[in-house]
């Protein structure tokens, strides 16, 4: 392939711009905000699930408490009825009196047991509510953190977008001055190897950093200036410059 030495030199400019675009893309992917956002969203999902579970448990416990309180109430009103019978003197025999007193004592024990259950349910409700409150406030904190991190990510991306746009505009200007055939080869090599062209400096290919052997070096030295030459090691377009050592 033939191309003017000037057009070949433009490939080095192009390679610099493409390297810059590569660095910008790398920085985009490597922003610490990406990992932080995933971490916050993961934690928020965990909390959302546990808030749902605790909310369901809260309404279960509330029903359990209502039921336990109704049980206490039922026993208490039976005790009241029995006491009224005692107070009203409706008892006909000592045997009946004994039975009634024994029933009251047993109902009182039962009431004590049921009141224990009410207390236990209340304690569990309180513990559940306190965990629910702390999960809810952690979610609020995460929401605020996410806003901050997303804003910081967007601002970093915005800055990188501007840099990428400037580099792309510069690239457009340079590619406009490179013959289509040469540009096609450069782009193909770049797609294959990541880099399409490198300078030959002090007998060394700046792409793969290998020093050319004498045979290859002499072949390049003897090649006409408008001949597009390639590195025999990495196959990149080798651009000859004043520093090539030729
Ligand atoms: Zn090379």
PDB file of N, CA and C in Angstrom, residues 7-65:
ATOM      1  N   UNK A   7       0.586  11.619   5.348  1.00  0.00           N
ATOM      2  CA  UNK A   7      -0.626  10.870   5.732  1.00  0.00           C
ATOM      3  C   UNK A   7      -0.266   9.803   6.774  1.00  0.00           C
ATOM      4  N   UNK A   8       0.887   9.175   6.605  1.00  0.00           N
ATOM      5  CA  UNK A   8       1.309   8.147   7.569  1.00  0.00           C
ATOM      6  C   UNK A   8       1.528   8.750   8.960  1.00  0.00           C
ATOM      7  N   UNK A   9       2.125   9.956   8.970  1.00  0.00           N
ATOM      8  CA  UNK A   9       2.343  10.620  10.271  1.00  0.00           C
ATOM      9  C   UNK A   9       1.020  10.926  10.983  1.00  0.00           C
ATOM     10  N   UNK A  10      -0.007  11.215  10.203  1.00  0.00           N
ATOM     11  CA  UNK A  10      -1.325  11.495  10.814  1.00  0.00           C
ATOM     12  C   UNK A  10      -1.834  10.290  11.603  1.00  0.00           C
ATOM     13  N   UNK A  11      -1.414   9.078  11.142  1.00  0.00           N
ATOM     14  CA  UNK A  11      -1.846   7.876  11.862  1.00  0.00           C
ATOM     15  C   UNK A  11      -1.349   7.898  13.306  1.00  0.00           C
ATOM     16  N   UNK A  12      -0.200   8.516  13.517  1.00  0.00           N
ATOM     17  CA  UNK A  12       0.310   8.596  14.897  1.00  0.00           C
ATOM     18  C   UNK A  12      -0.557   9.525  15.738  1.00  0.00           C
ATOM     19  N   UNK A  13      -0.995  10.622  15.114  1.00  0.00           N
ATOM     20  CA  UNK A  13      -1.925  11.513  15.823  1.00  0.00           C
ATOM     21  C   UNK A  13      -3.204  10.747  16.173  1.00  0.00           C
ATOM     22  N   UNK A  14      -3.650   9.990  15.153  1.00  0.00           N
ATOM     23  CA  UNK A  14      -4.884   9.215  15.321  1.00  0.00           C
ATOM     24  C   UNK A  14      -4.727   8.193  16.453  1.00  0.00           C
ATOM     25  N   UNK A  15      -3.556   7.550  16.478  1.00  0.00           N
ATOM     26  CA  UNK A  15      -3.309   6.543  17.526  1.00  0.00           C
ATOM     27  C   UNK A  15      -3.325   7.198  18.913  1.00  0.00           C
ATOM     28  N   UNK A  16      -2.786   8.422  19.008  1.00  0.00           N
ATOM     29  CA  UNK A  16      -2.815   9.130  20.300  1.00  0.00           C
ATOM     30  C   UNK A  16      -4.251   9.429  20.724  1.00  0.00           C
ATOM     31  N   UNK A  17      -5.031   9.918  19.736  1.00  0.00           N
ATOM     32  CA  UNK A  17      -6.434  10.239  20.046  1.00  0.00           C
ATOM     33  C   UNK A  17      -7.190   8.966  20.454  1.00  0.00           C
ATOM     34  N   UNK A  18      -6.963   7.876  19.730  1.00  0.00           N
ATOM     35  CA  UNK A  18      -7.656   6.626  20.060  1.00  0.00           C
ATOM     36  C   UNK A  18      -7.236   6.110  21.432  1.00  0.00           C
ATOM     37  N   UNK A  19      -5.952   6.321  21.761  1.00  0.00           N
ATOM     38  CA  UNK A  19      -5.500   5.904  23.099  1.00  0.00           C
ATOM     39  C   UNK A  19      -6.220   6.742  24.158  1.00  0.00           C
ATOM     40  N   UNK A  20      -6.392   8.033  23.866  1.00  0.00           N
ATOM     41  CA  UNK A  20      -7.091   8.896  24.824  1.00  0.00           C
ATOM     42  C   UNK A  20      -8.555   8.450  24.971  1.00  0.00           C
ATOM     43  N   UNK A  21      -9.190   8.151  23.818  1.00  0.00           N
ATOM     44  CA  UNK A  21     -10.583   7.666  23.878  1.00  0.00           C
ATOM     45  C   UNK A  21     -10.664   6.365  24.685  1.00  0.00           C
ATOM     46  N   UNK A  22      -9.648   5.530  24.535  1.00  0.00           N
ATOM     47  CA  UNK A  22      -9.601   4.273  25.296  1.00  0.00           C
ATOM     48  C   UNK A  22      -9.481   4.542  26.789  1.00  0.00           C
ATOM     49  N   UNK A  23      -8.632   5.516  27.138  1.00  0.00           N
ATOM     50  CA  UNK A  23      -8.471   5.848  28.567  1.00  0.00           C
ATOM     51  C   UNK A  23      -9.770   6.404  29.140  1.00  0.00           C
ATOM     52  N   UNK A  24     -10.451   7.227  28.340  1.00  0.00           N
ATOM     53  CA  UNK A  24     -11.730   7.805  28.805  1.00  0.00           C
ATOM     54  C   UNK A  24     -12.755   6.690  29.036  1.00  0.00           C
ATOM     55  N   UNK A  25     -12.838   5.749  28.093  1.00  0.00           N
ATOM     56  CA  UNK A  25     -13.788   4.630  28.237  1.00  0.00           C
ATOM     57  C   UNK A  25     -13.442   3.802  29.475  1.00  0.00           C
ATOM     58  N   UNK A  26     -12.125   3.615  29.684  1.00  0.00           N
ATOM     59  CA  UNK A  26     -11.670   2.845  30.841  1.00  0.00           C
ATOM     60  C   UNK A  26     -12.079   3.548  32.145  1.00  0.00           C
ATOM     61  N   UNK A  27     -11.920   4.887  32.148  1.00  0.00           N
ATOM     62  CA  UNK A  27     -12.310   5.638  33.355  1.00  0.00           C
ATOM     63  C   UNK A  27     -13.818   5.570  33.581  1.00  0.00           C
ATOM     64  N   UNK A  28     -14.578   5.632  32.487  1.00  0.00           N
ATOM     65  CA  UNK A  28     -16.052   5.504  32.610  1.00  0.00           C
ATOM     66  C   UNK A  28     -16.402   4.211  33.318  1.00  0.00           C
ATOM     67  N   UNK A  29     -15.802   3.107  32.845  1.00  0.00           N
ATOM     68  CA  UNK A  29     -16.135   1.803  33.432  1.00  0.00           C
ATOM     69  C   UNK A  29     -15.648   1.690  34.867  1.00  0.00           C
ATOM     70  N   UNK A  30     -14.522   2.360  35.155  1.00  0.00           N
ATOM     71  CA  UNK A  30     -13.893   2.174  36.461  1.00  0.00           C
ATOM     72  C   UNK A  30     -14.333   3.163  37.534  1.00  0.00           C
ATOM     73  N   UNK A  31     -15.335   3.987  37.249  1.00  0.00           N
ATOM     74  CA  UNK A  31     -15.766   4.951  38.269  1.00  0.00           C
ATOM     75  C   UNK A  31     -16.161   4.225  39.557  1.00  0.00           C
ATOM     76  N   UNK A  32     -15.610   4.639  40.706  1.00  0.00           N
ATOM     77  CA  UNK A  32     -15.938   3.946  41.967  1.00  0.00           C
ATOM     78  C   UNK A  32     -17.432   4.016  42.291  1.00  0.00           C
ATOM     79  N   UNK A  33     -18.114   5.029  41.715  1.00  0.00           N
ATOM     80  CA  UNK A  33     -19.553   5.173  41.990  1.00  0.00           C
ATOM     81  C   UNK A  33     -20.349   3.958  41.515  1.00  0.00           C
ATOM     82  N   UNK A  34     -19.892   3.305  40.411  1.00  0.00           N
ATOM     83  CA  UNK A  34     -20.646   2.141  39.901  1.00  0.00           C
ATOM     84  C   UNK A  34     -20.779   1.072  40.986  1.00  0.00           C
ATOM     85  N   UNK A  35     -19.638   0.747  41.622  1.00  0.00           N
ATOM     86  CA  UNK A  35     -19.650  -0.312  42.644  1.00  0.00           C
ATOM     87  C   UNK A  35     -20.458   0.134  43.865  1.00  0.00           C
ATOM     88  N   UNK A  36     -20.324   1.408  44.215  1.00  0.00           N
ATOM     89  CA  UNK A  36     -21.035   1.926  45.389  1.00  0.00           C
ATOM     90  C   UNK A  36     -22.560   1.851  45.166  1.00  0.00           C
ATOM     91  N   UNK A  37     -22.979   2.175  43.950  1.00  0.00           N
ATOM     92  CA  UNK A  37     -24.414   2.138  43.632  1.00  0.00           C
ATOM     93  C   UNK A  37     -24.944   0.704  43.736  1.00  0.00           C
ATOM     94  N   UNK A  38     -24.183  -0.247  43.194  1.00  0.00           N
ATOM     95  CA  UNK A  38     -24.605  -1.659  43.274  1.00  0.00           C
ATOM     96  C   UNK A  38     -24.713  -2.079  44.743  1.00  0.00           C
ATOM     97  N   UNK A  39     -23.718  -1.669  45.527  1.00  0.00           N
ATOM     98  CA  UNK A  39     -23.704  -2.042  46.950  1.00  0.00           C
ATOM     99  C   UNK A  39     -24.937  -1.467  47.674  1.00  0.00           C
ATOM    100  N   UNK A  40     -25.229  -0.188  47.422  1.00  0.00           N
ATOM    101  CA  UNK A  40     -26.380   0.449  48.081  1.00  0.00           C
ATOM    102  C   UNK A  40     -27.689  -0.186  47.615  1.00  0.00           C
ATOM    103  N   UNK A  41     -27.787  -0.469  46.319  1.00  0.00           N
ATOM    104  CA  UNK A  41     -29.036  -1.056  45.809  1.00  0.00           C
ATOM    105  C   UNK A  41     -29.247  -2.470  46.343  1.00  0.00           C
ATOM    106  N   UNK A  42     -28.138  -3.219  46.476  1.00  0.00           N
ATOM    107  CA  UNK A  42     -28.241  -4.578  47.016  1.00  0.00           C
ATOM    108  C   UNK A  42     -28.748  -4.542  48.460  1.00  0.00           C
ATOM    109  N   UNK A  43     -28.138  -3.636  49.246  1.00  0.00           N
ATOM    110  CA  UNK A  43     -28.549  -3.513  50.646  1.00  0.00           C
ATOM    111  C   UNK A  43     -30.023  -3.063  50.727  1.00  0.00           C
ATOM    112  N   UNK A  44     -30.399  -2.150  49.837  1.00  0.00           N
ATOM    113  CA  UNK A  44     -31.777  -1.652  49.869  1.00  0.00           C
ATOM    114  C   UNK A  44     -32.780  -2.764  49.534  1.00  0.00           C
ATOM    115  N   UNK A  45     -32.402  -3.639  48.604  1.00  0.00           N
ATOM    116  CA  UNK A  45     -33.278  -4.768  48.256  1.00  0.00           C
ATOM    117  C   UNK A  45     -33.456  -5.692  49.462  1.00  0.00           C
ATOM    118  N   UNK A  46     -32.342  -5.964  50.161  1.00  0.00           N
ATOM    119  CA  UNK A  46     -32.413  -6.806  51.371  1.00  0.00           C
ATOM    120  C   UNK A  46     -33.363  -6.175  52.391  1.00  0.00           C
ATOM    121  N   UNK A  47     -33.165  -4.858  52.588  1.00  0.00           N
ATOM    122  CA  UNK A  47     -33.993  -4.159  53.584  1.00  0.00           C
ATOM    123  C   UNK A  47     -35.458  -4.145  53.174  1.00  0.00           C
ATOM    124  N   UNK A  48     -35.712  -3.933  51.872  1.00  0.00           N
ATOM    125  CA  UNK A  48     -37.100  -3.889  51.402  1.00  0.00           C
ATOM    126  C   UNK A  48     -37.791  -5.212  51.724  1.00  0.00           C
ATOM    127  N   UNK A  49     -37.072  -6.335  51.468  1.00  0.00           N
ATOM    128  CA  UNK A  49     -37.644  -7.650  51.759  1.00  0.00           C
ATOM    129  C   UNK A  49     -37.888  -7.817  53.255  1.00  0.00           C
ATOM    130  N   UNK A  50     -36.922  -7.372  54.076  1.00  0.00           N
ATOM    131  CA  UNK A  50     -37.118  -7.600  55.499  1.00  0.00           C
ATOM    132  C   UNK A  50     -38.177  -6.649  56.067  1.00  0.00           C
ATOM    133  N   UNK A  51     -38.302  -5.457  55.497  1.00  0.00           N
ATOM    134  CA  UNK A  51     -39.388  -4.554  55.925  1.00  0.00           C
ATOM    135  C   UNK A  51     -40.744  -5.196  55.605  1.00  0.00           C
ATOM    136  N   UNK A  52     -40.837  -5.819  54.422  1.00  0.00           N
ATOM    137  CA  UNK A  52     -42.107  -6.477  54.055  1.00  0.00           C
ATOM    138  C   UNK A  52     -42.419  -7.596  55.044  1.00  0.00           C
ATOM    139  N   UNK A  53     -41.388  -8.401  55.383  1.00  0.00           N
ATOM    140  CA  UNK A  53     -41.601  -9.518  56.311  1.00  0.00           C
ATOM    141  C   UNK A  53     -41.994  -8.993  57.697  1.00  0.00           C
ATOM    142  N   UNK A  54     -41.306  -7.937  58.145  1.00  0.00           N
ATOM    143  CA  UNK A  54     -41.600  -7.409  59.486  1.00  0.00           C
ATOM    144  C   UNK A  54     -42.963  -6.720  59.537  1.00  0.00           C
ATOM    145  N   UNK A  55     -43.381  -6.114  58.428  1.00  0.00           N
ATOM    146  CA  UNK A  55     -44.705  -5.488  58.382  1.00  0.00           C
ATOM    147  C   UNK A  55     -45.792  -6.552  58.493  1.00  0.00           C
ATOM    148  N   UNK A  56     -45.574  -7.677  57.790  1.00  0.00           N
ATOM    149  CA  UNK A  56     -46.532  -8.782  57.875  1.00  0.00           C
ATOM    150  C   UNK A  56     -46.563  -9.324  59.303  1.00  0.00           C
ATOM    151  N   UNK A  57     -45.363  -9.449  59.908  1.00  0.00           N
ATOM    152  CA  UNK A  57     -45.288  -9.968  61.276  1.00  0.00           C
ATOM    153  C   UNK A  57     -45.968  -9.017  62.257  1.00  0.00           C
ATOM    154  N   UNK A  58     -45.834  -7.735  61.979  1.00  0.00           N
ATOM    155  CA  UNK A  58     -46.446  -6.732  62.848  1.00  0.00           C
ATOM    156  C   UNK A  58     -47.965  -6.893  62.870  1.00  0.00           C
ATOM    157  N   UNK A  59     -48.551  -7.166  61.694  1.00  0.00           N
ATOM    158  CA  UNK A  59     -50.010  -7.288  61.714  1.00  0.00           C
ATOM    159  C   UNK A  59     -50.433  -8.636  62.315  1.00  0.00           C
ATOM    160  N   UNK A  60     -49.592  -9.682  62.147  1.00  0.00           N
ATOM    161  CA  UNK A  60     -49.865 -10.959  62.829  1.00  0.00           C
ATOM    162  C   UNK A  60     -49.853 -10.766  64.342  1.00  0.00           C
ATOM    163  N   UNK A  61     -48.830 -10.067  64.826  1.00  0.00           N
ATOM    164  CA  UNK A  61     -48.689  -9.869  66.274  1.00  0.00           C
ATOM    165  C   UNK A  61     -49.824  -9.018  66.832  1.00  0.00           C
ATOM    166  N   UNK A  62     -50.265  -8.055  66.010  1.00  0.00           N
ATOM    167  CA  UNK A  62     -51.359  -7.212  66.448  1.00  0.00           C
ATOM    168  C   UNK A  62     -52.640  -8.041  66.630  1.00  0.00           C
ATOM    169  N   UNK A  63     -52.876  -8.953  65.663  1.00  0.00           N
ATOM    170  CA  UNK A  63     -54.045  -9.851  65.790  1.00  0.00           C
ATOM    171  C   UNK A  63     -53.897 -10.762  67.009  1.00  0.00           C
ATOM    172  N   UNK A  64     -52.652 -11.274  67.201  1.00  0.00           N
ATOM    173  CA  UNK A  64     -52.393 -12.161  68.329  1.00  0.00           C
ATOM    174  C   UNK A  64     -52.659 -11.448  69.661  1.00  0.00           C
ATOM    175  N   UNK A  65     -52.270 -10.181  69.718  1.00  0.00           N
ATOM    176  CA  UNK A  65     -52.478  -9.407  70.952  1.00  0.00           C
ATOM    177  C   UNK A  65     -53.975  -9.191  71.214  1.00  0.00           C
TER     178      UNK A  65
END
